[in-house]
Amino acid sequence: MFIRRHLATITCILALTVVNGVGFADQDDTLRTDDAIQKAIAEHFDEDETLRGRDVSVKVSNGIAMLDGPVASLYEQERAAQIASTLKGVRAVVNTTTIKSDTRPDGELTTDIVRALTRDPATESFEVDVKAVGGAVTLIGIVDSYSEKLLAGQVAKNIRGVHELKNELQVRPDYQRSDKVIDAEITRRLESDAWVDHRLVRVLVDDGHVRLQGVAGTLAEKDAAEIAAWVAGVKSVDVSELKVDWKSLDQARRESPFAVRANYQIKDALADAFRLDPRVNRFAIDIDILAATVVLSGEVHNLAAKRAAEQDAYNTVGVTKVDNRLHVTVPQRREDGELAEALQAALARDSISSVGEIRVSVNDAVATLAGEVDSAFVKQRAEAIASRVRRLRDIDNEIEVAERGRIVSDLDLKYSIKNRMYWSGYMDSREIVVRVDQGIVTLTGEVDSRSAFDMATKMAVDAGAKEVRNRLLIRDVVMGS
């Protein structure tokens, strides 16, 4: 079976927690005790659109978070661990949650995964064998990069009925790269990754075996550094000497601010990101920087590639704004009815969007999504699935999100946002001012990156803001070429 390429992006990860009984925790770092962390994780689960209502128990001992209880899907199981890993003070996560959902027949599950892989424009050329036994899925085969391996695994995990994934895909070895070349590329990737603070990370390479030493601010950041280290020629990555210590990293950030990046550095970093991203590396994408804005132009053959290129740009240190002028051209047209059937089938296969009432129509290769779902996440998920349907030119997402029926006072809203920022490993809450007036939130102050800027907006929205006026300044601005 053939499947084409992708990059498993570290998903944007958020710590969105309100901590009851901790007071206005904005200033006092000593309040991040095990009890406080435990409350923070539990509150975060209650606020999360996918985990709200799940009976997941949390215990924290010496910074190690232990999660237990039933969840409905593999996505929810991984989401729980992901949430905990973003909080300052969490050094490790032990996830013993169990998936409580009906087991699909092995043949049916295998067929759906094979279809998903072969019909995704990023994975259709990969050579992957799929085996499913009682909801446990194994992927076997050879791919060209670690990013391709991660993507194939992500596509499989998204399928309804997958309870466990064993990703045994092997990366085709590259014996031509010296340790020096590998070291240099990993260093560049860490320096350019908006989700990793590279200043306290040391890279060591010996015969293709990589060791990362130093400090990461959160467990999620440590995981991101590990993924960034998997470049061509790497045989193994050891992060056991990369310690999670938010205090050391906060101190380093205050004492040594990020260096401003020149235009050529950003363009080089983004070109590297495109080269390593299997979703976009087949296309010739032009990169320009005009008035501190990254401009992407050229042609791609699917919507997923256009969106991936923009996300790659925002994930690059120094990028504060992206003007995505990429044009989606469809080499071979498909009938609208055929496209609608393909999209409906893709939504039905997915473990999340399959539970929503989503209507699909296609006119001139433009898909319209309609209906009502329980959360903005499901709405966004449906659009992401549609973007991966081959030969769709555009998407009109008219899905409505059911009202939560939750009224939040200005004082409670401000408290919630500040506490979310307090626990986040991607910003310093002491440098952000939150003002709330009749549900309208205004953010002022400074953050280190565009990623943190966007995260602050999402924190306010998820806390219940009617409108967010984000006036944060981004330190890591672009200087002249």
CSV table of C-alpha atoms in Angstrom, one decimal:
chain,number,residue,atom,x,y,z
A,1,MET,CA,0.0,0.0,0.0
A,2,PHE,CA,1.2,3.4,-0.9
A,3,ILE,CA,1.0,6.5,1.2
A,4,ARG,CA,2.6,10.2,0.7
A,5,ARG,CA,4.4,12.4,3.3
A,6,HIS,CA,3.6,14.6,6.3
A,7,LEU,CA,5.0,16.3,9.3
A,8,ALA,CA,3.5,15.5,12.7
A,9,THR,CA,3.5,19.0,14.1
A,10,ILE,CA,3.6,19.4,17.6
A,11,THR,CA,0.1,20.3,18.1
A,12,CYS,CA,-0.5,23.7,19.7
A,13,ILE,CA,-0.8,22.7,23.4
A,14,LEU,CA,-2.5,24.9,26.0
A,15,ALA,CA,-2.6,25.1,29.7
A,16,LEU,CA,-6.0,26.6,30.3
A,17,THR,CA,-6.5,26.0,34.0
A,18,VAL,CA,-8.3,27.9,36.8
A,19,VAL,CA,-7.0,26.9,40.2
A,20,ASN,CA,-9.6,27.2,43.0
A,21,GLY,CA,-8.3,28.0,46.4
A,22,VAL,CA,-4.9,29.3,45.2
A,23,GLY,CA,-5.8,32.9,45.3
A,24,PHE,CA,-4.7,35.3,42.5
A,25,ALA,CA,-1.7,33.1,41.7
A,26,ASP,CA,-0.2,35.5,39.3
A,27,GLN,CA,2.9,36.6,41.3
A,28,ASP,CA,3.9,33.8,43.7
A,29,ASP,CA,5.9,31.0,42.1
A,30,THR,CA,6.0,29.1,45.4
A,31,LEU,CA,2.3,28.1,45.0
A,32,ARG,CA,3.0,25.4,42.4
A,33,THR,CA,2.9,22.6,44.9
A,34,ASP,CA,1.7,19.1,44.1
A,35,ASP,CA,-1.7,19.8,45.5
A,36,ALA,CA,-2.0,23.0,43.4
A,37,ILE,CA,-0.8,21.2,40.3
A,38,GLN,CA,-3.3,18.4,40.9
A,39,LYS,CA,-6.1,21.0,41.1
A,40,ALA,CA,-4.9,22.8,38.0
A,41,ILE,CA,-4.9,19.6,35.9
A,42,ALA,CA,-8.4,18.6,37.2
A,43,GLU,CA,-9.8,22.1,36.5
A,44,HIS,CA,-8.2,22.0,33.0
A,45,PHE,CA,-9.9,18.7,32.2
A,46,ASP,CA,-13.2,20.3,33.3
A,47,GLU,CA,-12.7,23.2,31.0
A,48,ASP,CA,-11.4,21.2,28.0
A,49,GLU,CA,-14.0,20.7,25.2
A,50,THR,CA,-13.1,17.0,24.7
A,51,LEU,CA,-12.6,16.0,28.3
A,52,ARG,CA,-15.4,17.9,30.0
A,53,GLY,CA,-17.6,15.4,31.8
A,54,ARG,CA,-15.1,12.6,31.8
A,55,ASP,CA,-14.4,10.9,35.1
A,56,VAL,CA,-10.6,11.2,34.9
A,57,SER,CA,-8.9,11.2,38.3
A,58,VAL,CA,-5.6,13.1,39.0
A,59,LYS,CA,-2.9,12.5,41.6
A,60,VAL,CA,0.4,14.4,41.7
A,61,SER,CA,3.4,13.3,43.7
A,62,ASN,CA,6.8,15.1,43.4
A,63,GLY,CA,5.7,16.6,40.1
A,64,ILE,CA,4.7,13.3,38.6
A,65,ALA,CA,1.0,13.4,37.4
A,66,MET,CA,-0.9,10.1,37.5
A,67,LEU,CA,-4.1,9.9,35.4
A,68,ASP,CA,-6.7,7.2,35.7
A,69,GLY,CA,-10.3,6.6,34.7
A,70,PRO,CA,-12.4,6.0,31.6
A,71,VAL,CA,-12.2,8.0,28.3
A,72,ALA,CA,-14.0,7.6,25.0
A,73,SER,CA,-11.2,7.5,22.5
A,74,LEU,CA,-7.5,7.3,22.0
A,75,TYR,CA,-7.5,11.0,21.2
A,76,GLU,CA,-9.0,11.7,24.6
A,77,GLN,CA,-6.5,9.5,26.3
A,78,GLU,CA,-3.6,11.3,24.6
A,79,ARG,CA,-5.3,14.7,25.1
A,80,ALA,CA,-5.3,14.2,28.9
A,81,ALA,CA,-1.6,13.5,29.0
A,82,GLN,CA,-0.9,16.4,26.7
A,83,ILE,CA,-2.8,18.8,28.9
A,84,ALA,CA,-0.9,17.7,32.0
A,85,SER,CA,2.4,18.0,30.2
A,86,THR,CA,2.0,21.7,29.4
A,87,LEU,CA,1.7,22.8,33.1
A,88,LYS,CA,4.6,24.2,34.9
A,89,GLY,CA,5.7,21.9,37.6
A,90,VAL,CA,4.7,18.6,35.9
A,91,ARG,CA,7.9,16.6,35.4
A,92,ALA,CA,6.3,13.3,34.1
A,93,VAL,CA,2.9,11.9,33.3
A,94,VAL,CA,1.8,8.3,34.1
A,95,ASN,CA,-1.4,7.7,32.0
A,96,THR,CA,-3.4,4.6,33.0
A,97,THR,CA,-6.7,5.9,31.6
A,98,THR,CA,-8.7,3.2,29.8
A,99,ILE,CA,-10.7,3.6,26.6
A,100,LYS,CA,-14.4,2.6,27.0
A,101,SER,CA,-16.0,2.3,23.6
A,102,ASP,CA,-17.3,-0.4,21.4
A,103,THR,CA,-14.7,-2.5,19.6
A,104,ARG,CA,-15.1,-2.5,15.8
A,105,PRO,CA,-14.5,-5.7,13.7
A,106,ASP,CA,-10.8,-6.0,12.9
A,107,GLY,CA,-11.4,-6.1,9.1
A,108,GLU,CA,-13.6,-3.0,9.2
A,109,LEU,CA,-11.1,-1.1,11.2
A,110,THR,CA,-8.2,-2.1,9.0
A,111,THR,CA,-10.1,-1.1,5.9
A,112,ASP,CA,-10.9,2.4,7.3
A,113,ILE,CA,-7.2,3.0,8.3
A,114,VAL,CA,-6.0,1.9,4.9
A,115,ARG,CA,-8.5,4.1,3.2
A,116,ALA,CA,-7.5,7.1,5.4
A,117,LEU,CA,-3.8,6.6,4.6
A,118,THR,CA,-4.3,6.1,0.9
A,119,ARG,CA,-6.7,9.0,0.5
A,120,ASP,CA,-4.8,11.6,2.5
A,121,PRO,CA,-2.7,13.6,0.0
A,122,ALA,CA,0.2,13.7,2.5
A,123,THR,CA,0.4,10.0,3.1
A,124,GLU,CA,-0.9,8.3,-0.1
A,125,SER,CA,2.5,7.2,-1.3
A,126,PHE,CA,3.8,5.7,1.9
A,127,GLU,CA,4.3,1.9,2.0
A,128,VAL,CA,2.5,0.8,5.1
A,129,ASP,CA,0.9,-2.4,6.2
A,130,VAL,CA,-1.9,-2.2,8.8
A,131,LYS,CA,-2.9,-4.9,11.3
A,132,ALA,CA,-5.8,-4.6,13.7
A,133,VAL,CA,-6.6,-7.0,16.6
A,134,GLY,CA,-9.4,-6.0,19.0
A,135,GLY,CA,-8.8,-2.3,18.6
A,136,ALA,CA,-5.0,-2.5,18.8
A,137,VAL,CA,-3.5,-1.4,15.6
A,138,THR,CA,0.1,-2.0,14.3
A,139,LEU,CA,1.7,-0.1,11.5
A,140,ILE,CA,4.6,-1.9,9.6
A,141,GLY,CA,6.7,-0.7,6.7
A,142,ILE,CA,9.4,1.8,5.7
A,143,VAL,CA,9.2,5.5,5.4
A,144,ASP,CA,11.7,8.2,4.5
A,145,SER,CA,11.7,10.3,7.7
A,146,TYR,CA,10.6,10.4,11.3
A,147,SER,CA,8.1,13.0,10.4
A,148,GLU,CA,6.5,10.6,8.0
A,149,LYS,CA,6.4,7.9,10.7
A,150,LEU,CA,4.6,10.3,13.1
A,151,LEU,CA,2.1,11.4,10.5
A,152,ALA,CA,1.1,7.9,9.5
A,153,GLY,CA,0.6,7.2,13.1
A,154,GLN,CA,-1.5,10.3,13.6
A,155,VAL,CA,-3.7,9.4,10.6
A,156,ALA,CA,-4.3,5.9,12.0
A,157,LYS,CA,-5.0,7.2,15.6
A,158,ASN,CA,-7.7,9.5,14.3
A,159,ILE,CA,-9.8,6.6,13.1
A,160,ARG,CA,-12.9,5.6,15.1
A,161,GLY,CA,-12.3,2.4,17.0
A,162,VAL,CA,-8.6,2.6,17.5
A,163,HIS,CA,-7.8,1.9,21.1
A,164,GLU,CA,-4.1,1.4,20.9
A,165,LEU,CA,-1.4,2.1,18.3
A,166,LYS,CA,2.0,0.4,17.8
A,167,ASN,CA,3.9,2.4,15.3
A,168,GLU,CA,6.6,0.0,14.1
A,169,LEU,CA,7.4,1.9,10.9
A,170,GLN,CA,11.1,2.0,10.2
A,171,VAL,CA,12.8,5.1,8.9
A,172,ARG,CA,15.0,4.5,5.8
A,173,PRO,CA,18.6,5.0,7.1
A,174,ASP,CA,20.8,7.8,5.7
A,175,TYR,CA,24.4,6.8,6.2
A,176,GLN,CA,25.9,9.7,4.3
A,177,ARG,CA,25.5,12.3,7.1
A,178,SER,CA,28.3,13.0,9.5
A,179,ASP,CA,27.8,13.7,13.2
A,180,LYS,CA,28.8,17.4,12.6
A,181,VAL,CA,26.1,17.8,9.9
A,182,ILE,CA,23.5,16.2,12.1
A,183,ASP,CA,24.5,18.3,15.1
A,184,ALA,CA,24.2,21.5,13.0
A,185,GLU,CA,20.8,20.7,11.7
A,186,ILE,CA,19.4,19.8,15.1
A,187,THR,CA,20.7,23.0,16.5
A,188,ARG,CA,19.1,25.0,13.7
A,189,ARG,CA,15.8,23.3,14.3
A,190,LEU,CA,15.8,23.9,18.0
A,191,GLU,CA,16.7,27.6,17.5
A,192,SER,CA,13.9,28.0,15.0
A,193,ASP,CA,11.2,26.0,16.9
A,194,ALA,CA,8.7,28.4,18.5
A,195,TRP,CA,7.7,25.7,21.0
A,196,VAL,CA,11.3,25.1,22.3
A,197,ASP,CA,13.6,27.4,24.2
A,198,HIS,CA,16.9,26.3,22.8
A,199,ARG,CA,19.1,28.4,25.1
A,200,LEU,CA,19.5,25.8,27.8
A,201,VAL,CA,19.6,22.8,25.5
A,202,ARG,CA,22.9,21.1,24.5
A,203,VAL,CA,23.2,18.7,21.5
A,204,LEU,CA,25.6,15.8,21.5
A,205,VAL,CA,26.0,13.4,18.5
A,206,ASP,CA,28.0,10.2,18.5
A,207,ASP,CA,27.8,7.9,15.4
A,208,GLY,CA,24.3,9.1,14.7
A,209,HIS,CA,23.1,8.7,18.3
A,210,VAL,CA,21.8,12.0,19.8
A,211,ARG,CA,21.8,13.1,23.4
A,212,LEU,CA,20.0,16.3,24.5
A,213,GLN,CA,21.2,17.8,27.8
A,214,GLY,CA,20.0,20.8,29.8
A,215,VAL,CA,16.7,22.2,30.8
A,216,ALA,CA,13.2,22.3,29.3
A,217,GLY,CA,10.5,24.5,30.9
A,218,THR,CA,7.7,21.9,30.6
A,219,LEU,CA,7.3,18.2,29.8
A,220,ALA,CA,5.6,19.2,26.5
A,221,GLU,CA,8.7,21.3,25.6
A,222,LYS,CA,10.9,18.4,26.3
A,223,ASP,CA,8.8,16.2,24.0
A,224,ALA,CA,9.0,18.9,21.3
A,225,ALA,CA,12.8,19.0,21.6
A,226,GLU,CA,13.0,15.2,21.2
A,227,ILE,CA,10.9,15.3,18.0
A,228,ALA,CA,13.0,18.2,16.6
A,229,ALA,CA,16.1,16.1,17.1
A,230,TRP,CA,14.9,13.4,14.7
A,231,VAL,CA,16.6,14.6,11.6
A,232,ALA,CA,17.9,12.5,8.7
A,233,GLY,CA,20.8,10.3,9.7
A,234,VAL,CA,19.7,10.0,13.4
A,235,LYS,CA,19.7,6.5,14.8
A,236,SER,CA,18.4,7.3,18.3
A,237,VAL,CA,17.5,10.2,20.5
A,238,ASP,CA,18.1,10.2,24.3
A,239,VAL,CA,16.5,13.0,26.3
A,240,SER,CA,17.1,11.5,29.8
A,241,GLU,CA,19.5,14.3,30.6
A,242,LEU,CA,17.1,17.0,29.5
A,243,LYS,CA,15.5,17.9,32.8
A,244,VAL,CA,12.1,19.6,33.2
A,245,ASP,CA,12.6,22.7,35.4
A,246,TRP,CA,10.4,25.7,34.8
A,247,LYS,CA,12.2,27.8,37.4
A,248,SER,CA,15.6,27.6,35.7
A,249,LEU,CA,14.0,28.4,32.4
A,250,ASP,CA,12.1,31.4,33.7
A,251,GLN,CA,15.3,32.7,35.2
A,252,ALA,CA,17.1,32.3,31.9
A,253,ARG,CA,14.4,34.1,30.0
A,254,ARG,CA,14.6,37.1,32.3
A,255,GLU,CA,18.4,37.2,32.2
A,256,SER,CA,18.9,36.5,28.5
A,257,PRO,CA,16.1,37.6,26.1
A,258,PHE,CA,15.8,36.1,22.7
A,259,ALA,CA,18.1,37.5,20.0
A,260,VAL,CA,16.3,39.4,17.2
A,261,ARG,CA,16.4,37.3,14.0
A,262,ALA,CA,17.3,38.8,10.6
A,263,ASN,CA,15.0,38.3,7.6
A,264,TYR,CA,17.5,35.9,6.0
A,265,GLN,CA,17.6,33.7,9.1
A,266,ILE,CA,13.8,33.4,9.2
A,267,LYS,CA,13.7,32.6,5.5
A,268,ASP,CA,16.4,29.9,5.9
A,269,ALA,CA,14.6,28.4,8.9
A,270,LEU,CA,11.3,28.4,7.1
A,271,ALA,CA,12.8,26.8,4.0
A,272,ASP,CA,14.3,24.1,6.2
A,273,ALA,CA,10.8,23.5,7.8
A,274,PHE,CA,9.2,23.2,4.4
A,275,ARG,CA,11.9,20.8,3.2
A,276,LEU,CA,11.3,18.6,6.3
A,277,ASP,CA,7.5,18.7,6.1
A,278,PRO,CA,6.1,15.9,3.9
A,279,ARG,CA,2.8,17.8,3.5
A,280,VAL,CA,4.5,20.6,1.6
A,281,ASN,CA,8.0,19.6,0.4
A,282,ARG,CA,6.7,18.5,-3.0
A,283,PHE,CA,5.7,22.1,-3.8
A,284,ALA,CA,7.8,25.1,-4.8
A,285,ILE,CA,6.8,27.7,-2.2
A,286,ASP,CA,8.2,31.2,-2.4
A,287,ILE,CA,9.1,33.0,0.8
A,288,ASP,CA,9.3,36.7,1.2
A,289,ILE,CA,9.3,39.1,4.2
A,290,LEU,CA,7.6,42.4,3.7
A,291,ALA,CA,7.1,44.9,6.6
A,292,ALA,CA,7.6,42.2,9.2
A,293,THR,CA,5.2,39.9,7.5
A,294,VAL,CA,6.1,36.5,6.0
A,295,VAL,CA,4.5,36.2,2.5
A,296,LEU,CA,4.0,32.7,1.1
A,297,SER,CA,3.2,32.4,-2.6
A,298,GLY,CA,3.1,29.7,-5.3
A,299,GLU,CA,0.9,26.7,-6.0
A,300,VAL,CA,0.0,23.7,-4.0
A,301,HIS,CA,-2.3,20.8,-4.9
A,302,ASN,CA,-4.4,20.5,-1.8
A,303,LEU,CA,-5.8,22.7,1.0
A,304,ALA,CA,-4.0,20.7,3.7
A,305,ALA,CA,-0.6,21.8,2.2
A,306,LYS,CA,-1.6,25.4,2.1
A,307,ARG,CA,-2.6,25.3,5.8
A,308,ALA,CA,0.4,23.3,6.8
A,309,ALA,CA,2.7,25.9,5.2
A,310,GLU,CA,1.1,28.7,7.1
A,311,GLN,CA,1.3,26.7,10.4
A,312,ASP,CA,5.0,25.9,9.7
A,313,ALA,CA,5.6,29.6,9.4
A,314,TYR,CA,3.9,30.5,12.6
A,315,ASN,CA,5.8,27.7,14.4
A,316,THR,CA,9.1,29.4,13.3
A,317,VAL,CA,10.8,31.7,15.8
A,318,GLY,CA,10.7,35.3,14.6
A,319,VAL,CA,7.5,35.1,12.6
A,320,THR,CA,4.8,37.4,13.9
A,321,LYS,CA,2.4,37.6,10.9
A,322,VAL,CA,1.8,35.4,7.8
A,323,ASP,CA,0.2,36.5,4.5
A,324,ASN,CA,-0.8,33.2,2.9
A,325,ARG,CA,-1.1,33.8,-0.9
A,326,LEU,CA,-0.6,30.1,-1.8
A,327,HIS,CA,-3.0,29.1,-4.6
A,328,VAL,CA,-4.7,25.7,-4.6
A,329,THR,CA,-4.7,24.2,-8.1
A,330,VAL,CA,-6.4,20.9,-8.8
A,331,PRO,CA,-4.5,18.9,-11.5
A,332,GLN,CA,-7.5,16.6,-12.1
A,333,ARG,CA,-11.0,17.5,-11.3
A,334,ARG,CA,-13.5,15.2,-9.6
A,335,GLU,CA,-17.2,15.3,-9.8
A,336,ASP,CA,-18.9,17.3,-7.0
A,337,GLY,CA,-20.9,14.3,-6.0
A,338,GLU,CA,-17.8,12.1,-5.7
A,339,LEU,CA,-16.1,14.8,-3.6
A,340,ALA,CA,-19.1,15.0,-1.3
A,341,GLU,CA,-19.1,11.2,-0.8
A,342,ALA,CA,-15.4,11.2,-0.1
A,343,LEU,CA,-15.8,14.0,2.5
A,344,GLN,CA,-18.7,12.3,4.2
A,345,ALA,CA,-16.8,9.0,4.4
A,346,ALA,CA,-13.8,10.8,5.9
A,347,LEU,CA,-15.9,12.5,8.5
A,348,ALA,CA,-17.6,9.2,9.4
A,349,ARG,CA,-14.2,7.4,9.9
A,350,ASP,CA,-12.9,10.0,12.3
A,351,SER,CA,-13.1,9.4,16.0
A,352,ILE,CA,-14.3,12.9,16.8
A,353,SER,CA,-16.2,14.3,13.9
A,354,SER,CA,-18.3,11.1,13.5
A,355,VAL,CA,-20.3,12.0,16.6
A,356,GLY,CA,-21.5,15.4,15.3
A,357,GLU,CA,-24.4,16.1,13.0
A,358,ILE,CA,-22.6,17.5,10.0
A,359,ARG,CA,-24.1,18.1,6.6
A,360,VAL,CA,-21.9,18.2,3.5
A,361,SER,CA,-22.4,19.7,0.1
A,362,VAL,CA,-20.0,20.4,-2.7
A,363,ASN,CA,-20.3,22.9,-5.6
A,364,ASP,CA,-17.5,23.5,-8.1
A,365,ALA,CA,-15.0,21.7,-5.8
A,366,VAL,CA,-15.9,24.0,-2.9
A,367,ALA,CA,-17.2,22.1,0.2
A,368,THR,CA,-19.8,23.6,2.5
A,369,LEU,CA,-20.0,22.2,6.0
A,370,ALA,CA,-23.3,22.8,8.0
A,371,GLY,CA,-25.1,21.5,11.0
A,372,GLU,CA,-24.5,21.8,14.8
A,373,VAL,CA,-21.8,20.4,17.0
A,374,ASP,CA,-21.0,20.6,20.7
A,375,SER,CA,-17.7,22.4,20.5
A,376,ALA,CA,-15.5,24.7,18.4
A,377,PHE,CA,-13.0,21.9,18.5
A,378,VAL,CA,-15.3,19.5,16.5
A,379,LYS,CA,-16.0,22.3,14.1
A,380,GLN,CA,-12.3,22.9,13.5
A,381,ARG,CA,-11.7,19.2,13.3
A,382,ALA,CA,-14.3,18.8,10.5
A,383,GLU,CA,-12.7,21.5,8.5
A,384,ALA,CA,-9.2,20.0,9.0
A,385,ILE,CA,-10.6,16.7,7.7
A,386,ALA,CA,-12.1,18.4,4.7
A,387,SER,CA,-8.8,20.1,3.9
A,388,ARG,CA,-7.3,16.6,3.4
A,389,VAL,CA,-9.8,15.5,0.8
A,390,ARG,CA,-8.0,15.4,-2.6
A,391,ARG,CA,-9.1,17.9,-5.2
A,392,LEU,CA,-11.2,20.1,-3.0
A,393,ARG,CA,-10.4,23.8,-3.8
A,394,ASP,CA,-11.9,25.5,-0.8
A,395,ILE,CA,-14.1,25.1,2.3
A,396,ASP,CA,-17.0,27.1,3.6
A,397,ASN,CA,-17.4,26.1,7.2
A,398,GLU,CA,-21.0,27.1,8.3
A,399,ILE,CA,-21.1,24.6,11.2
A,400,GLU,CA,-22.7,26.2,14.3
A,401,VAL,CA,-21.5,25.5,17.9
A,402,ALA,CA,-24.2,24.9,20.5
A,403,GLU,CA,-24.3,27.5,23.2
A,404,ARG,CA,-22.7,26.4,26.5
A,405,GLY,CA,-25.2,28.3,28.5
A,406,ARG,CA,-22.5,29.5,30.9
A,407,ILE,CA,-22.4,33.1,32.1
A,408,VAL,CA,-19.1,34.3,33.5
A,409,SER,CA,-18.7,37.5,35.5
A,410,ASP,CA,-15.9,39.9,34.5
A,411,LEU,CA,-14.1,39.2,37.7
A,412,ASP,CA,-14.3,35.4,37.3
A,413,LEU,CA,-13.3,35.7,33.7
A,414,LYS,CA,-10.2,37.8,34.5
A,415,TYR,CA,-9.2,35.3,37.3
A,416,SER,CA,-9.6,32.4,34.9
A,417,ILE,CA,-7.5,33.9,32.2
A,418,LYS,CA,-4.7,34.9,34.6
A,419,ASN,CA,-4.6,31.5,36.1
A,420,ARG,CA,-4.4,29.8,32.7
A,421,MET,CA,-1.5,32.0,31.9
A,422,TYR,CA,0.1,31.4,35.3
A,423,TRP,CA,0.3,27.6,34.6
A,424,SER,CA,1.3,27.9,31.0
A,425,GLY,CA,4.9,27.0,30.1
A,426,TYR,CA,4.8,29.3,27.1
A,427,MET,CA,4.4,32.7,28.7
A,428,ASP,CA,5.1,34.7,31.9
A,429,SER,CA,1.8,35.8,33.3
A,430,ARG,CA,3.5,38.6,35.2
A,431,GLU,CA,4.2,40.3,31.9
A,432,ILE,CA,0.6,40.3,30.7
A,433,VAL,CA,-2.2,42.6,31.8
A,434,VAL,CA,-5.7,41.4,31.5
A,435,ARG,CA,-8.7,43.8,31.5
A,436,VAL,CA,-12.3,42.7,31.2
A,437,ASP,CA,-15.3,44.9,30.5
A,438,GLN,CA,-18.7,43.2,30.0
A,439,GLY,CA,-17.1,40.1,28.7
A,440,ILE,CA,-14.7,41.9,26.3
A,441,VAL,CA,-11.1,41.0,27.1
A,442,THR,CA,-8.2,43.3,26.4
A,443,LEU,CA,-4.6,41.9,26.6
A,444,THR,CA,-1.6,44.1,26.9
A,445,GLY,CA,2.1,43.4,27.7
A,446,GLU,CA,4.7,41.2,26.1
A,447,VAL,CA,5.2,37.6,24.9
A,448,ASP,CA,8.2,35.9,23.2
A,449,SER,CA,6.6,34.7,20.0
A,450,ARG,CA,3.6,34.7,17.7
A,451,SER,CA,2.7,31.2,19.1
A,452,ALA,CA,2.4,32.6,22.6
A,453,PHE,CA,0.4,35.6,21.2
A,454,ASP,CA,-2.1,33.2,19.6
A,455,MET,CA,-2.2,31.0,22.7
A,456,ALA,CA,-3.1,34.0,24.9
A,457,THR,CA,-6.1,34.8,22.6
A,458,LYS,CA,-7.3,31.2,22.7
A,459,MET,CA,-7.0,31.1,26.5
A,460,ALA,CA,-9.3,34.1,26.8
A,461,VAL,CA,-11.8,32.6,24.3
A,462,ASP,CA,-11.9,29.3,26.1
A,463,ALA,CA,-12.3,31.0,29.4
A,464,GLY,CA,-15.5,32.5,28.1
A,465,ALA,CA,-14.6,35.9,26.6
A,466,LYS,CA,-17.2,37.3,24.2
A,467,GLU,CA,-14.5,39.2,22.3
A,468,VAL,CA,-10.7,39.4,22.6
A,469,ARG,CA,-8.6,42.5,21.8
A,470,ASN,CA,-5.1,41.1,21.8
A,471,ARG,CA,-2.7,44.1,22.0
A,472,LEU,CA,0.3,42.0,23.2
A,473,LEU,CA,3.7,43.0,21.8
A,474,ILE,CA,5.9,40.2,20.4
A,475,ARG,CA,9.5,40.6,21.5
A,476,ASP,CA,11.0,38.4,18.8
A,477,VAL,CA,10.4,40.8,16.0
A,478,VAL,CA,12.0,40.7,12.6
A,479,MET,CA,14.9,43.0,11.8
A,480,GLY,CA,16.1,44.0,8.3
A,481,SER,CA,17.7,41.5,6.0
